[in-house]
Amino acid sequence: MDCEFAIRLGMAIGTFMKGPVMIGTDARTSNDMLKLACASGLMAVGCNVTDCGIVPTPTLQYAVKNGKVAGGVVITASHNPPEFNGIKAIDKDGTEMARENEEEIERIYHERAFTPADWSRAGRLVVNTTSIDRYIGGVISKVDVASIRRARLRVAVDCGNGASSLVTPKLLERLGVQYVTLNADPNGAFPGHNSEPVPENTKDLVELVKAGGFDFGVVHDGDGDRTVFVDETGRYLYGDRSLAIVANYICSQKPGRLVVTNVASSSCIEDAVKMAGGRIMYTKVGSPTIARAMMQHGGIFGGEENGGLIFAEFQYCRDGAMAVAKMLEIVATKGKLSGLNDRIPAYCQCKKKTACPEERKQDVMKELAKDASGGRVDTTDGVKIYFEDGWVIVRPSGTEPIFRIFSESKSAERAERVAEEYKKRVEKLVKG
Ligand code: MG
């Protein structure tokens, strides 16, 4: 990625959006270079640009949604290592761009079908530093502030030197929550740890919470759209657990509410939703798909096991700070996070993968779906086959010549056995 690429992609995005655009970045070292190049491209095709500075992705999405603009651009590589970067277009309603619109932008880019503006129509650049305060105000308006304040909670927060450093501590301050921070200064070298909120990057936070005195711990990814929680005993909660806890709470507030997640999510989410009288809907993997299904079918809450939680009442995108605020409300009103977690059934999971040439993938999936040994089959994304106390899903990787095999059961041995059985079955089908 270089600035010439960013200029041309900016021209393609601007040609597509045909109007004012907001731009923001996470905390990466190459951001200023890419942002100004991309903004130049946008202005070259006549778009006025508002530079929102370093902001979490959901902060920019909230600004776009409320800003009467044609769209947004965020320069971020999310949770990836420091040498990575990306340029991502945001739709005018603040959601992640639908795949077909991204493809149209790619077409404009590759065909150089830009619509350059002459000197009198070139876009202008303004800087706006108010988006973070507006966003925090928006988050606060969606939670029970009185209960949170009354509970006098204490939270340990690891911002991973990402964009959330500028938001989550301020949010906690404004909610009257006491907090201790780790890695809470934006730094694109990620000196604290890599920016994916996985267990190996969360050791310091877990130790801090274990030392005692916190209601829970929080860790964000680099661009602050994902949040993972550590309970008050220092236990790392995988994203499907926090998804289940929040889904259970939101569904318990009104019967019949709809929660949307992808077809590879743990059944603990469905269990938690049904325990609270709610309904579940499964989609293909990917947060834009989940967000759009929520919009279309009236889903109140949704997300995936990577810690990306979507709250329809706030905005239709993954939102790290909103997840923190909602979890504060839940713990303030329902009690300890460890207890909330223990109330939801747990499953054992097993993940495997096996090689398959691209051209064989479709045939293998067809054969798998046919030969499901009588179990219920779901082909929403890959092939999912249910058995007595669990399921197995076989999905082709979108980027590698492999199949991923993922199983879940109440028993660890059964999860392992079924995953191995389907791995062998795929290997046999690949050979033909
Ligand atoms: Mg992210």
Short mmCIF file of C-alpha atoms and ligand atoms in Angstrom, two decimals:
data_model
loop_
_atom_site.label_atom_id
_atom_site.label_comp_id
_atom_site.label_asym_id
_atom_site.label_seq_id
_atom_site.Cartn_x
_atom_site.Cartn_y
_atom_site.Cartn_z
CA MET A 1 0.00 0.00 0.00
CA ASP A 2 1.40 3.35 -1.00
CA CYS A 3 0.08 6.87 -1.41
CA GLU A 4 -0.49 6.52 -5.17
CA PHE A 5 -2.78 3.59 -4.46
CA ALA A 6 -4.57 5.63 -1.77
CA ILE A 7 -5.06 8.61 -4.12
CA ARG A 8 -6.58 6.44 -6.84
CA LEU A 9 -8.76 4.51 -4.39
CA GLY A 10 -9.90 7.88 -2.96
CA MET A 11 -10.84 8.96 -6.50
CA ALA A 12 -12.79 5.70 -6.99
CA ILE A 13 -14.62 6.05 -3.66
CA GLY A 14 -15.42 9.71 -4.37
CA THR A 15 -16.66 8.91 -7.89
CA PHE A 16 -18.97 6.33 -6.32
CA MET A 17 -20.15 8.47 -3.38
CA LYS A 18 -20.65 11.76 -5.28
CA GLY A 19 -20.84 13.95 -2.18
CA PRO A 20 -19.21 14.99 1.10
CA VAL A 21 -17.15 12.31 2.87
CA MET A 22 -15.89 11.93 6.45
CA ILE A 23 -12.48 10.32 6.96
CA GLY A 24 -10.85 8.93 10.10
CA THR A 25 -8.08 6.56 11.11
CA ASP A 26 -7.00 4.16 13.83
CA ALA A 27 -3.59 4.74 15.44
CA ARG A 28 -1.29 3.19 12.81
CA THR A 29 2.02 4.78 11.77
CA SER A 30 1.18 4.92 8.04
CA ASN A 31 -2.22 6.55 8.64
CA ASP A 32 -1.40 10.22 8.07
CA MET A 33 0.27 9.42 4.74
CA LEU A 34 -2.61 7.24 3.54
CA LYS A 35 -5.34 9.52 4.91
CA LEU A 36 -4.06 12.67 3.22
CA ALA A 37 -3.49 10.80 -0.05
CA CYS A 38 -6.98 9.29 0.05
CA ALA A 39 -8.46 12.70 0.94
CA SER A 40 -6.62 14.21 -2.07
CA GLY A 41 -8.21 11.59 -4.32
CA LEU A 42 -11.65 12.35 -2.88
CA MET A 43 -11.19 16.10 -3.39
CA ALA A 44 -9.87 15.56 -6.93
CA VAL A 45 -13.26 14.16 -7.91
CA GLY A 46 -15.12 16.99 -6.19
CA CYS A 47 -15.91 15.57 -2.72
CA ASN A 48 -15.60 17.83 0.32
CA VAL A 49 -13.75 15.98 3.07
CA THR A 50 -14.12 16.21 6.85
CA ASP A 51 -11.08 14.87 8.68
CA CYS A 52 -12.21 13.37 12.02
CA GLY A 53 -8.67 12.43 13.11
CA ILE A 54 -7.91 9.30 15.15
CA VAL A 55 -11.23 7.65 16.00
CA PRO A 56 -12.47 4.10 16.57
CA THR A 57 -14.26 2.75 13.48
CA PRO A 58 -17.71 2.83 15.20
CA THR A 59 -17.12 6.49 16.14
CA LEU A 60 -16.62 7.35 12.48
CA GLN A 61 -19.65 5.24 11.56
CA TYR A 62 -21.77 7.15 14.09
CA ALA A 63 -20.50 10.49 12.72
CA VAL A 64 -21.32 9.43 9.15
CA LYS A 65 -24.80 8.23 10.11
CA ASN A 66 -25.59 11.55 11.78
CA GLY A 67 -23.54 13.81 9.55
CA LYS A 68 -25.66 14.19 6.39
CA VAL A 69 -22.74 13.03 4.23
CA ALA A 70 -22.51 10.67 1.27
CA GLY A 71 -20.32 8.23 3.16
CA GLY A 72 -17.12 7.68 5.09
CA VAL A 73 -13.63 6.29 4.75
CA VAL A 74 -11.71 4.70 7.59
CA ILE A 75 -8.00 3.95 7.37
CA THR A 76 -7.46 0.90 9.56
CA ALA A 77 -6.19 -2.65 9.63
CA SER A 78 -8.38 -3.52 12.63
CA HIS A 79 -6.61 -6.21 14.72
CA ASN A 80 -3.72 -6.93 12.31
CA PRO A 81 0.03 -6.45 12.96
CA PRO A 82 1.51 -2.91 12.79
CA GLU A 83 2.88 -3.17 9.24
CA PHE A 84 -0.63 -3.73 7.84
CA ASN A 85 -3.13 -1.09 6.83
CA GLY A 86 -6.42 -0.85 4.96
CA ILE A 87 -8.85 1.62 3.40
CA LYS A 88 -12.48 0.85 4.10
CA ALA A 89 -15.54 2.62 2.74
CA ILE A 90 -18.54 3.27 5.01
CA ASP A 91 -22.06 3.59 3.63
CA LYS A 92 -24.02 6.84 4.20
CA ASP A 93 -26.16 5.14 6.87
CA GLY A 94 -23.00 4.31 8.86
CA THR A 95 -22.98 0.59 8.05
CA GLU A 96 -20.14 -1.33 6.47
CA MET A 97 -20.43 -1.09 2.68
CA ALA A 98 -22.41 -3.91 1.06
CA ARG A 99 -20.27 -6.27 -1.00
CA GLU A 100 -21.86 -5.25 -4.33
CA ASN A 101 -21.06 -1.57 -3.69
CA GLU A 102 -17.47 -2.45 -2.78
CA GLU A 103 -17.27 -4.31 -6.08
CA GLU A 104 -18.54 -1.23 -7.92
CA ILE A 105 -15.82 0.89 -6.26
CA GLU A 106 -13.26 -1.75 -7.30
CA ARG A 107 -14.57 -1.63 -10.86
CA ILE A 108 -14.20 2.18 -10.97
CA TYR A 109 -10.68 1.80 -9.57
CA HIS A 110 -9.54 -0.85 -12.05
CA GLU A 111 -11.14 0.80 -15.10
CA ARG A 112 -10.01 4.25 -13.90
CA ALA A 113 -13.58 5.41 -14.53
CA PHE A 114 -13.08 8.48 -12.34
CA THR A 115 -15.04 11.71 -12.69
CA PRO A 116 -12.35 14.38 -12.04
CA ALA A 117 -13.50 17.84 -10.98
CA ASP A 118 -12.09 20.99 -12.61
CA TRP A 119 -10.36 23.65 -10.49
CA SER A 120 -13.60 25.35 -9.54
CA ARG A 121 -15.23 22.15 -8.25
CA ALA A 122 -12.28 20.59 -6.39
CA GLY A 123 -13.27 19.48 -2.87
CA ARG A 124 -12.19 21.28 0.30
CA LEU A 125 -10.83 19.84 3.53
CA VAL A 126 -11.99 20.73 7.04
CA VAL A 127 -10.91 19.26 10.36
CA ASN A 128 -13.56 18.30 12.91
CA THR A 129 -12.58 17.07 16.36
CA THR A 130 -16.06 16.78 17.88
CA SER A 131 -16.98 13.28 16.74
CA ILE A 132 -15.65 11.49 19.85
CA ASP A 133 -17.68 13.60 22.29
CA ARG A 134 -20.84 13.24 20.21
CA TYR A 135 -20.30 9.49 19.99
CA ILE A 136 -19.76 9.08 23.75
CA GLY A 137 -22.92 11.13 24.32
CA GLY A 138 -24.77 8.80 21.95
CA VAL A 139 -23.56 5.67 23.75
CA ILE A 140 -24.51 7.09 27.16
CA SER A 141 -28.02 7.92 25.90
CA LYS A 142 -28.61 4.18 25.27
CA VAL A 143 -27.81 2.81 28.74
CA ASP A 144 -29.22 3.01 32.27
CA VAL A 145 -26.82 5.63 33.60
CA ALA A 146 -28.45 5.90 37.05
CA SER A 147 -28.01 2.16 37.75
CA ILE A 148 -24.41 2.21 36.51
CA ARG A 149 -23.54 5.18 38.73
CA ARG A 150 -25.27 3.65 41.76
CA ALA A 151 -23.34 0.38 41.40
CA ARG A 152 -19.94 2.12 41.85
CA LEU A 153 -18.23 -0.32 39.48
CA ARG A 154 -14.48 -0.69 38.92
CA VAL A 155 -13.13 -1.74 35.53
CA ALA A 156 -9.67 -2.56 34.13
CA VAL A 157 -9.39 -1.54 30.49
CA ASP A 158 -6.70 -2.50 27.96
CA CYS A 159 -6.94 -0.29 24.86
CA GLY A 160 -4.04 -2.10 23.14
CA ASN A 161 -2.59 1.29 22.06
CA GLY A 162 -5.45 1.50 19.56
CA ALA A 163 -8.03 4.13 18.73
CA SER A 164 -10.19 3.18 21.73
CA SER A 165 -7.57 4.85 23.94
CA LEU A 166 -9.35 8.10 23.06
CA VAL A 167 -12.86 6.86 23.85
CA THR A 168 -13.27 4.11 26.48
CA PRO A 169 -11.49 5.87 29.41
CA LYS A 170 -13.56 9.01 28.71
CA LEU A 171 -16.76 6.96 28.51
CA LEU A 172 -16.01 5.31 31.89
CA GLU A 173 -15.25 8.72 33.38
CA ARG A 174 -18.59 10.09 32.22
CA LEU A 175 -20.46 7.05 33.58
CA GLY A 176 -18.90 7.48 37.03
CA VAL A 177 -16.97 4.20 36.76
CA GLN A 178 -13.58 3.90 38.45
CA TYR A 179 -10.97 2.44 36.13
CA VAL A 180 -7.34 1.52 35.60
CA THR A 181 -5.92 1.56 32.06
CA LEU A 182 -3.30 -0.49 30.23
CA ASN A 183 -1.81 0.59 26.88
CA ALA A 184 -4.15 3.58 26.66
CA ASP A 185 -2.10 5.86 24.44
CA PRO A 186 -2.50 5.55 20.65
CA ASN A 187 0.72 4.08 19.24
CA GLY A 188 0.94 2.39 15.84
CA ALA A 189 3.93 0.27 16.89
CA PHE A 190 1.64 -1.51 19.40
CA PRO A 191 4.30 -1.61 22.16
CA GLY A 192 1.92 -3.28 24.65
CA HIS A 193 0.89 -6.31 22.59
CA ASN A 194 -0.47 -7.15 19.16
CA SER A 195 -3.87 -5.66 18.59
CA GLU A 196 -6.04 -8.76 18.30
CA PRO A 197 -7.97 -9.37 21.55
CA VAL A 198 -7.07 -13.07 21.81
CA PRO A 199 -5.94 -14.78 25.07
CA GLU A 200 -2.18 -14.51 24.35
CA ASN A 201 -2.53 -10.71 24.05
CA THR A 202 -4.64 -10.42 27.19
CA LYS A 203 -2.23 -11.84 29.81
CA ASP A 204 -1.43 -8.49 31.49
CA LEU A 205 -5.11 -7.61 31.73
CA VAL A 206 -5.96 -11.02 33.22
CA GLU A 207 -3.18 -10.60 35.83
CA LEU A 208 -4.40 -7.12 36.68
CA VAL A 209 -8.00 -8.30 37.15
CA LYS A 210 -6.85 -11.35 39.16
CA ALA A 211 -4.99 -9.01 41.53
CA GLY A 212 -8.48 -8.06 42.61
CA GLY A 213 -10.88 -5.21 43.06
CA PHE A 214 -12.38 -5.08 39.57
CA ASP A 215 -15.88 -5.95 38.40
CA PHE A 216 -14.47 -6.95 35.03
CA GLY A 217 -11.73 -6.33 32.50
CA VAL A 218 -12.09 -5.08 28.93
CA VAL A 219 -9.79 -5.35 25.91
CA HIS A 220 -10.36 -3.76 22.49
CA ASP A 221 -8.89 -4.48 19.08
CA GLY A 222 -6.92 -1.80 17.19
CA ASP A 223 -9.88 0.05 15.69
CA GLY A 224 -12.25 -0.41 18.63
CA ASP A 225 -15.11 -2.25 16.96
CA ARG A 226 -14.48 -5.37 19.02
CA THR A 227 -14.50 -5.88 22.78
CA VAL A 228 -13.58 -8.97 24.77
CA PHE A 229 -14.30 -9.27 28.50
CA VAL A 230 -12.49 -10.83 31.45
CA ASP A 231 -14.74 -11.69 34.40
CA GLU A 232 -14.02 -10.53 37.98
CA THR A 233 -12.10 -13.75 38.73
CA GLY A 234 -9.72 -13.13 35.80
CA ARG A 235 -11.34 -15.65 33.46
CA TYR A 236 -11.08 -14.69 29.75
CA LEU A 237 -14.53 -14.92 28.17
CA TYR A 238 -14.53 -15.94 24.52
CA GLY A 239 -16.69 -13.69 22.37
CA ASP A 240 -19.54 -16.20 22.09
CA ARG A 241 -19.92 -16.08 25.89
CA SER A 242 -20.26 -12.28 26.09
CA LEU A 243 -22.55 -12.40 23.05
CA ALA A 244 -24.75 -14.93 24.91
CA ILE A 245 -24.76 -12.90 28.15
CA VAL A 246 -25.76 -9.67 26.39
CA ALA A 247 -28.31 -11.47 24.18
CA ASN A 248 -29.91 -13.06 27.26
CA TYR A 249 -30.17 -9.68 28.98
CA ILE A 250 -31.61 -7.82 25.98
CA CYS A 251 -34.14 -10.58 25.24
CA SER A 252 -35.24 -10.72 28.89
CA GLN A 253 -36.40 -7.09 28.64
CA LYS A 254 -39.17 -7.84 26.13
CA PRO A 255 -40.48 -11.21 24.91
CA GLY A 256 -40.00 -12.30 21.30
CA ARG A 257 -36.95 -10.18 20.51
CA LEU A 258 -34.78 -11.33 17.60
CA VAL A 259 -31.01 -11.95 17.86
CA VAL A 260 -28.89 -12.50 14.73
CA THR A 261 -25.60 -14.38 14.57
CA ASN A 262 -23.71 -16.48 12.03
CA VAL A 263 -24.34 -20.16 11.49
CA ALA A 264 -20.93 -21.13 12.96
CA SER A 265 -21.64 -19.48 16.34
CA SER A 266 -21.83 -21.56 19.49
CA SER A 267 -25.27 -22.92 20.43
CA CYS A 268 -24.81 -21.24 23.82
CA ILE A 269 -26.12 -18.07 22.12
CA GLU A 270 -29.32 -19.77 20.97
CA ASP A 271 -29.72 -21.31 24.45
CA ALA A 272 -29.27 -17.89 26.11
CA VAL A 273 -31.77 -16.27 23.73
CA LYS A 274 -34.40 -18.99 24.26
CA MET A 275 -33.92 -18.96 28.04
CA ALA A 276 -35.04 -15.32 27.89
CA GLY A 277 -37.98 -15.90 25.52
CA GLY A 278 -36.24 -14.52 22.43
CA ARG A 279 -35.78 -15.75 18.86
CA ILE A 280 -32.58 -16.51 16.95
CA MET A 281 -31.71 -16.13 13.28
CA TYR A 282 -28.60 -17.51 11.56
CA THR A 283 -26.76 -15.89 8.62
CA LYS A 284 -23.58 -16.38 6.64
CA VAL A 285 -20.34 -15.42 8.43
CA GLY A 286 -19.43 -11.68 8.36
CA SER A 287 -20.57 -8.65 10.32
CA PRO A 288 -22.00 -6.68 7.33
CA THR A 289 -24.28 -9.65 6.57
CA ILE A 290 -25.44 -9.83 10.19
CA ALA A 291 -26.03 -6.05 10.37
CA ARG A 292 -28.10 -6.09 7.17
CA ALA A 293 -30.14 -9.10 8.33
CA MET A 294 -30.86 -7.23 11.58
CA MET A 295 -32.09 -4.21 9.61
CA GLN A 296 -34.21 -6.34 7.32
CA HIS A 297 -35.78 -8.63 9.92
CA GLY A 298 -35.96 -6.33 12.94
CA GLY A 299 -33.10 -7.89 14.92
CA ILE A 300 -32.46 -6.09 18.22
CA PHE A 301 -28.98 -7.48 18.83
CA GLY A 302 -26.38 -9.46 16.92
CA GLY A 303 -22.74 -10.32 16.51
CA GLU A 304 -20.03 -12.92 16.14
CA GLU A 305 -17.66 -14.82 18.41
CA ASN A 306 -14.73 -12.47 17.66
CA GLY A 307 -16.13 -9.88 20.11
CA GLY A 308 -17.97 -7.77 17.51
CA LEU A 309 -21.33 -6.86 19.09
CA ILE A 310 -24.06 -4.97 17.19
CA PHE A 311 -26.76 -3.01 19.04
CA ALA A 312 -29.66 -2.08 16.75
CA GLU A 313 -30.95 0.64 19.05
CA PHE A 314 -27.63 2.51 18.65
CA GLN A 315 -26.23 1.66 15.22
CA TYR A 316 -26.03 -1.25 12.79
CA CYS A 317 -22.33 -1.98 13.15
CA ARG A 318 -19.94 -3.66 15.57
CA ASP A 319 -19.38 -1.28 18.44
CA GLY A 320 -16.70 -1.77 21.11
CA ALA A 321 -17.61 1.13 23.41
CA MET A 322 -21.33 0.40 23.25
CA ALA A 323 -20.49 -3.18 24.31
CA VAL A 324 -18.62 -1.84 27.36
CA ALA A 325 -21.49 0.48 28.33
CA LYS A 326 -24.09 -2.28 27.97
CA MET A 327 -21.99 -4.72 30.01
CA LEU A 328 -21.73 -2.09 32.77
CA GLU A 329 -25.52 -1.82 32.80
CA ILE A 330 -25.86 -5.64 32.91
CA VAL A 331 -23.39 -6.10 35.79
CA ALA A 332 -24.87 -3.11 37.63
CA THR A 333 -28.38 -4.55 37.48
CA LYS A 334 -27.88 -8.34 37.28
CA GLY A 335 -24.77 -9.10 39.33
CA LYS A 336 -21.32 -10.57 38.83
CA LEU A 337 -20.12 -11.41 35.32
CA SER A 338 -18.84 -14.88 36.37
CA GLY A 339 -22.31 -15.77 37.67
CA LEU A 340 -24.01 -14.51 34.50
CA ASN A 341 -21.60 -16.62 32.45
CA ASP A 342 -22.14 -19.77 34.55
CA ARG A 343 -25.90 -19.59 34.07
CA ILE A 344 -25.54 -20.15 30.30
CA PRO A 345 -24.83 -23.72 29.06
CA ALA A 346 -21.28 -24.41 27.89
CA TYR A 347 -20.19 -26.49 24.89
CA CYS A 348 -16.92 -28.15 23.92
CA GLN A 349 -15.57 -27.19 20.53
CA CYS A 350 -13.07 -28.66 18.10
CA LYS A 351 -11.51 -26.95 15.06
CA LYS A 352 -9.69 -28.69 12.22
CA LYS A 353 -8.76 -27.90 8.63
CA THR A 354 -7.89 -29.85 5.54
CA ALA A 355 -6.59 -28.99 2.06
CA CYS A 356 -8.91 -28.78 -0.97
CA PRO A 357 -8.23 -27.23 -4.39
CA GLU A 358 -10.53 -24.24 -5.16
CA GLU A 359 -12.20 -26.03 -8.10
CA ARG A 360 -13.25 -29.02 -5.94
CA LYS A 361 -14.88 -27.01 -3.12
CA GLN A 362 -18.43 -26.74 -4.54
CA ASP A 363 -18.63 -30.45 -5.46
CA VAL A 364 -17.36 -31.52 -2.05
CA MET A 365 -20.01 -29.40 -0.32
CA LYS A 366 -22.80 -30.82 -2.48
CA GLU A 367 -21.72 -34.39 -1.66
CA LEU A 368 -21.43 -33.58 2.05
CA ALA A 369 -24.95 -32.15 2.19
CA LYS A 370 -26.33 -35.27 0.46
CA ASP A 371 -24.68 -37.72 2.83
CA ALA A 372 -25.60 -36.26 6.24
CA SER A 373 -26.48 -39.60 7.89
CA GLY A 374 -30.03 -38.45 8.58
CA GLY A 375 -29.05 -35.34 10.56
CA ARG A 376 -30.65 -31.94 9.88
CA VAL A 377 -28.62 -30.00 7.28
CA ASP A 378 -28.20 -26.22 7.07
CA THR A 379 -26.45 -24.81 3.97
CA THR A 380 -26.61 -21.11 4.92
CA ASP A 381 -22.78 -20.97 4.82
CA GLY A 382 -20.88 -24.16 3.99
CA VAL A 383 -22.60 -27.33 5.24
CA LYS A 384 -23.77 -27.58 8.85
CA ILE A 385 -25.02 -30.94 10.09
CA TYR A 386 -26.78 -31.29 13.43
CA PHE A 387 -26.48 -34.40 15.58
CA GLU A 388 -27.89 -35.39 18.95
CA ASP A 389 -26.14 -32.90 21.26
CA GLY A 390 -24.30 -30.68 18.83
CA TRP A 391 -23.30 -30.03 15.24
CA VAL A 392 -20.43 -29.90 12.79
CA ILE A 393 -19.92 -27.24 10.12
CA VAL A 394 -17.63 -27.59 7.09
CA ARG A 395 -16.87 -24.25 5.42
CA PRO A 396 -14.55 -23.43 2.51
CA SER A 397 -12.02 -20.72 3.37
CA GLY A 398 -12.54 -17.58 1.26
CA THR A 399 -8.81 -16.91 1.02
CA GLU A 400 -7.02 -20.30 1.18
CA PRO A 401 -7.42 -23.67 -0.61
CA ILE A 402 -8.71 -25.34 2.55
CA PHE A 403 -11.91 -26.40 4.29
CA ARG A 404 -12.42 -25.47 7.94
CA ILE A 405 -14.16 -28.05 10.06
CA PHE A 406 -15.71 -26.88 13.30
CA SER A 407 -17.70 -29.05 15.69
CA GLU A 408 -19.50 -28.49 18.94
CA SER A 409 -20.92 -30.89 21.52
CA LYS A 410 -21.62 -31.17 25.24
CA SER A 411 -18.78 -33.73 25.34
CA ALA A 412 -15.20 -32.95 24.33
CA GLU A 413 -14.60 -36.46 22.99
CA ARG A 414 -17.67 -36.32 20.80
CA ALA A 415 -16.70 -32.89 19.41
CA GLU A 416 -13.23 -34.25 18.59
CA ARG A 417 -14.59 -37.49 17.13
CA VAL A 418 -17.13 -35.76 14.87
CA ALA A 419 -14.60 -33.18 13.63
CA GLU A 420 -12.14 -35.97 12.80
CA GLU A 421 -14.87 -38.01 11.10
CA TYR A 422 -15.83 -35.06 8.86
CA LYS A 423 -12.21 -34.19 8.16
CA LYS A 424 -11.73 -37.75 6.83
CA ARG A 425 -15.01 -37.55 4.89
CA VAL A 426 -13.88 -34.28 3.22
CA GLU A 427 -10.46 -35.76 2.40
CA LYS A 428 -12.14 -38.73 0.75
CA LEU A 429 -14.48 -36.49 -1.28
CA VAL A 430 -11.58 -34.25 -2.36
CA LYS A 431 -9.89 -37.30 -3.88
CA GLY A 432 -13.15 -38.01 -5.72
MG MG B 1 -11.68 -4.30 14.26
#
